[in-house]
Tab-separated table of C-alpha atoms in Angstrom:
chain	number	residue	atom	x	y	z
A	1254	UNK	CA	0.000	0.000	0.000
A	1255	UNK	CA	0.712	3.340	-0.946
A	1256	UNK	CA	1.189	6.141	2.277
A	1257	UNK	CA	-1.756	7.900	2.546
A	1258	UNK	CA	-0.829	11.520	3.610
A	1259	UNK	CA	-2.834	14.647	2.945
A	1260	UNK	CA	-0.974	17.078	1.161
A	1261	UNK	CA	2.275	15.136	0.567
A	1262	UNK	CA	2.399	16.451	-2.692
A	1263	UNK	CA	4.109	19.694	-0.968
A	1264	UNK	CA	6.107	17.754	1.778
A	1265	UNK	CA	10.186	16.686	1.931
A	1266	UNK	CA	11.176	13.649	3.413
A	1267	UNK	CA	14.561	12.973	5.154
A	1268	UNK	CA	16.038	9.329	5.092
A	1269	UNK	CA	18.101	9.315	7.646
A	1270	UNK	CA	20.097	5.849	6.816
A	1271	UNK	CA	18.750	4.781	3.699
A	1272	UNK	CA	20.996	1.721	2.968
A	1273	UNK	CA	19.723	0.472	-0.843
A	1274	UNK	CA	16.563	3.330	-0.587
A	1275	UNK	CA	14.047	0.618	-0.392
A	1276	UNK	CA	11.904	2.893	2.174
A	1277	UNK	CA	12.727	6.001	0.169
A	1278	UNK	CA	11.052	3.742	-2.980
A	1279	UNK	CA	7.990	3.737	-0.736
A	1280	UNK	CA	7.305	7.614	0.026
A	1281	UNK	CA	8.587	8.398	-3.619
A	1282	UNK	CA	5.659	6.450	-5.190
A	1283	UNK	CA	3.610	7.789	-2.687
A	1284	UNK	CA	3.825	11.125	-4.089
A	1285	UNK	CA	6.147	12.889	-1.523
A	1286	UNK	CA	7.161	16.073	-3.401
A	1287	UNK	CA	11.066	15.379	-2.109
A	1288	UNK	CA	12.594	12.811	-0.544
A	1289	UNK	CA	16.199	13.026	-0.166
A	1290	UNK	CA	18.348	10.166	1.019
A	1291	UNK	CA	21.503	10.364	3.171
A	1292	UNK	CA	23.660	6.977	3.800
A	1293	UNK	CA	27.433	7.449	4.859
A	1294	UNK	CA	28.534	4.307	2.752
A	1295	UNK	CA	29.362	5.005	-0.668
A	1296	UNK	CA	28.112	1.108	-1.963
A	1297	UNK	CA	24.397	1.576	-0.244
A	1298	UNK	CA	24.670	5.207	-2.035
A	1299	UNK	CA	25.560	3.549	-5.638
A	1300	UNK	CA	22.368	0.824	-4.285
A	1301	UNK	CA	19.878	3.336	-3.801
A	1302	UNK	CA	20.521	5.690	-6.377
A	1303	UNK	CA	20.668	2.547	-9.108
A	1304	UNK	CA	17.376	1.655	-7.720
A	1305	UNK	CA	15.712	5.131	-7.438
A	1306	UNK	CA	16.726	6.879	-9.810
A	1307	UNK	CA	17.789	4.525	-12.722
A	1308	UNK	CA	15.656	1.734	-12.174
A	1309	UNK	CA	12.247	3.014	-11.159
A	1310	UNK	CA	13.300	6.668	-12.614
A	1311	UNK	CA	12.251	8.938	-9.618
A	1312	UNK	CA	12.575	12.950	-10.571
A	1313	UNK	CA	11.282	13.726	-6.932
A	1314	UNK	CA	14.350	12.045	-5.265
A	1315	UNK	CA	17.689	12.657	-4.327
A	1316	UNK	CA	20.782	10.560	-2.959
A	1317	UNK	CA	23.427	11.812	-0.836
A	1318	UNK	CA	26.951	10.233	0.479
A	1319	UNK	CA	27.304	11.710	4.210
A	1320	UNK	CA	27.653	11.486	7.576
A	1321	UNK	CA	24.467	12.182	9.641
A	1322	UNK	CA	26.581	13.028	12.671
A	1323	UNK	CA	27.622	16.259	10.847
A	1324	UNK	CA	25.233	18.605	11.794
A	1325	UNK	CA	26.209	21.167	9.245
A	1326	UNK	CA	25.730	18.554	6.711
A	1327	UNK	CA	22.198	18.169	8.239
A	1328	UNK	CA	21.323	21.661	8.209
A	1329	UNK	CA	22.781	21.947	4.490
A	1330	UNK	CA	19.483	20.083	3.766
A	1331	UNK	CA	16.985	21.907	4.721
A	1332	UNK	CA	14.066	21.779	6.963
A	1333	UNK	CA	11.915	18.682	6.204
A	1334	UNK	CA	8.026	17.122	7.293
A	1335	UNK	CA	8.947	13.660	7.746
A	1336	UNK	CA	12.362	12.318	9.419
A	1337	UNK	CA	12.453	8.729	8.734
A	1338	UNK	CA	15.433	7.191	10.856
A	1339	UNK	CA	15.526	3.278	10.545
A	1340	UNK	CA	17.906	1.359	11.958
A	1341	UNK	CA	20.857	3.631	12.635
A	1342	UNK	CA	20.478	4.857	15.510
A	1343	UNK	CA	22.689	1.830	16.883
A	1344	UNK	CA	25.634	2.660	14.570
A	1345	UNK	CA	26.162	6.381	16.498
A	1346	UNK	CA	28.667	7.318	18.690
A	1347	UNK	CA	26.035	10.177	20.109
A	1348	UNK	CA	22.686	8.721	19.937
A	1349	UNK	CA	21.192	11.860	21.341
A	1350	UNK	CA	22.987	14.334	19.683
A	1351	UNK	CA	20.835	13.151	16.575
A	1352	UNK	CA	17.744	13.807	18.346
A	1353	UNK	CA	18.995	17.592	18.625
A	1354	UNK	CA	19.855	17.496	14.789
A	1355	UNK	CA	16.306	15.818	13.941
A	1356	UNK	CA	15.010	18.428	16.026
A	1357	UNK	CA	16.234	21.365	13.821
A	1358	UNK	CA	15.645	19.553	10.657
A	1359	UNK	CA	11.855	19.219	11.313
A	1360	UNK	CA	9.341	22.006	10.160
A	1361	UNK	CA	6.855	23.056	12.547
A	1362	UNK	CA	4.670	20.703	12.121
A	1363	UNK	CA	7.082	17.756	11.447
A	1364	UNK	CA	7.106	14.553	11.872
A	1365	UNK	CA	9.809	12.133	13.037
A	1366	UNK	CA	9.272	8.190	12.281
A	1367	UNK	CA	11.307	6.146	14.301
A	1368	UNK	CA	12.320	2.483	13.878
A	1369	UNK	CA	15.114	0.687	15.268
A	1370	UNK	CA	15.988	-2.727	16.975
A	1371	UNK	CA	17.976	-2.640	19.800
A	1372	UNK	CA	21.277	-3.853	20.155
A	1373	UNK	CA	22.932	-4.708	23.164
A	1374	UNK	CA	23.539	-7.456	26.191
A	1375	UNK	CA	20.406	-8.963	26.801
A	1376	UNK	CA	20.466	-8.018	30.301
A	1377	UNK	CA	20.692	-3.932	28.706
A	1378	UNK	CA	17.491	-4.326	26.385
A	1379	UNK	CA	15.294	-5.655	29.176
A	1380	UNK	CA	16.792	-3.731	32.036
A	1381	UNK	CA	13.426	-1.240	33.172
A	1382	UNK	CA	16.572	1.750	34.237
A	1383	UNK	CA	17.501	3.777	31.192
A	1384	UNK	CA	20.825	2.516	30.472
A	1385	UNK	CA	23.830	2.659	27.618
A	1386	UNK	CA	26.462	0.316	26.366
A	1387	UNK	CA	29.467	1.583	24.596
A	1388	UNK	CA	30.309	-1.218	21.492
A	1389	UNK	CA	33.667	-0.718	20.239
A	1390	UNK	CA	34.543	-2.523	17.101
A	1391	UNK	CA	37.940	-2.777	15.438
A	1392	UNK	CA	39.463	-0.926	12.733
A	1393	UNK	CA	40.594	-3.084	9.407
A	1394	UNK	CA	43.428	-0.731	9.420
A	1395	UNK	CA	45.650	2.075	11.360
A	1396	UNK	CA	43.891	5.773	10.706
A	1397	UNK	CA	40.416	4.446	9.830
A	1398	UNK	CA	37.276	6.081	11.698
A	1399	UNK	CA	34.554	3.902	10.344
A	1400	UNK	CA	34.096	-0.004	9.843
A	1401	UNK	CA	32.835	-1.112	6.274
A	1402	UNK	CA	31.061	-4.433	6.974
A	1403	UNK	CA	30.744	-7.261	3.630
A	1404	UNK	CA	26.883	-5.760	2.688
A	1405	UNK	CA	28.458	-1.757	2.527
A	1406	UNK	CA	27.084	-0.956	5.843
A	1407	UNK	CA	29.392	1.561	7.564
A	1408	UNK	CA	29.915	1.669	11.550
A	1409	UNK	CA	31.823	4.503	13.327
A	1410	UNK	CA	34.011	2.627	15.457
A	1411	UNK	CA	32.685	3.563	19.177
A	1412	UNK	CA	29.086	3.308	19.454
A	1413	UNK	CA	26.671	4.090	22.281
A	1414	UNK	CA	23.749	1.819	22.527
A	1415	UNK	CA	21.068	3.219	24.181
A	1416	UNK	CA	18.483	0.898	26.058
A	1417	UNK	CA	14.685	0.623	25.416
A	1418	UNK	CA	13.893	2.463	28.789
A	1419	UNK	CA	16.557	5.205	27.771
A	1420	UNK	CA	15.688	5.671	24.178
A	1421	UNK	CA	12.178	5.876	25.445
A	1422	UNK	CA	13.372	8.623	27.618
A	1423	UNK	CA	14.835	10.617	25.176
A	1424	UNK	CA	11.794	11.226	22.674
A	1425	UNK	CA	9.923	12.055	26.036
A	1426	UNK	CA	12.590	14.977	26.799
A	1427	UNK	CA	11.942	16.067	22.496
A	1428	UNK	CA	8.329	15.935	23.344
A	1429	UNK	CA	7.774	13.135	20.351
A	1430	UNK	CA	4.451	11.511	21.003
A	1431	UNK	CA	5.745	7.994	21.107
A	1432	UNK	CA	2.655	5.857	19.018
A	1433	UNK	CA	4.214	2.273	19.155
A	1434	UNK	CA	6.390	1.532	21.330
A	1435	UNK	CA	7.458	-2.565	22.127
A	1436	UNK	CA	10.206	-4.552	24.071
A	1437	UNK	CA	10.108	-8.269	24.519
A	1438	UNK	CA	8.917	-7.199	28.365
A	1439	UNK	CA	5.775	-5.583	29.904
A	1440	UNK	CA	7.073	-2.982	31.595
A	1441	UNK	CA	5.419	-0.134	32.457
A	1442	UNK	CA	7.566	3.586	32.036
């Protein structure tokens, strides 16, 4: 199905992320007026905009090799509707310094959609506290900052996991009006 969205035809999107642009596919043929797509590694760029652009030939979309942890970058963009953020939040050194660059990237009336699966000790993801674990993953070689992984993906090498119970935290301190919202638990926040 096809997003339903009242006046999309005048709204930007922001893919925060957007590995091979499969999501990006989505709000393009829904009519978004812009979408534009941001992944730091250069093979899920070369994905995305074969697949966007070349194969489904998109004119409302565009594809962009950078870092989302650069703020200026961010703010290079634009102000946007619709965030979309899938999946990366786990990759970031500073998980909540995002949430202040989503913040200004948002129009007034923006929205942010939030997915992401939580990575961690088991102990961390069910743990009620709002809690972080710092992953550290090792460099291929001397002077690198990020990790390429086989499928293009790109970590930066120290990452800060956030718990469900903190992440939750955080879009209550942004004000986000959290809609779904599930850990393998029942707690209550």
């Amino acid at each position: 199905d096809v997003i339903r969205v009242i006046g999309r035809e005048e709204m930007r999107v922001l893919d925060l992320g957007c590995l091979e642009g499969h999501y990006a596919d989505i709000f393009c043929a829904a009519g978004f007026k812009e979408v534009v797509c941001v992944d730091l590694s250069e093979e899920h760029v070369k994905r995305a905009t074969f697949l966007l652009k070349e194969l489904k030939g998109y004119e409302n979309v565009t594809v962009l090799q950078g870092n989302v942890a650069d703020r200026g970058f961010l703010q290079s963009l634009g102000s946007f509707d619709i965030v979309f953020f899938h999946g990366l939040l786990y990759h970031l050194q500073d998980p909540l310094g995002i949430f202040e660059s989503i913040d200004q990237l948002l129009s007034e009336n923006g929205t942010l959609l939030l997915m992401t699966q939580y990575k961690g000790s088991y102990e961390s993801v069910l743990n009620p506290r709002p809690m972080a674990e710092l992953q550290i993953k090792q460099l291929d070689q001397e002077g690198d900052t990020k990790i390429n992984t086989a499928d293009g993906s790109a970590f930066q090498r120290f990452s800060l996991r956030l718990n469900p119970a903190a992440l939750y935290r955080v879009l209550q301190s942004y004000c986000y009006h959290v809609i779904g919202y599930y850990t393998p638990t029942s707690y209550s926040y």
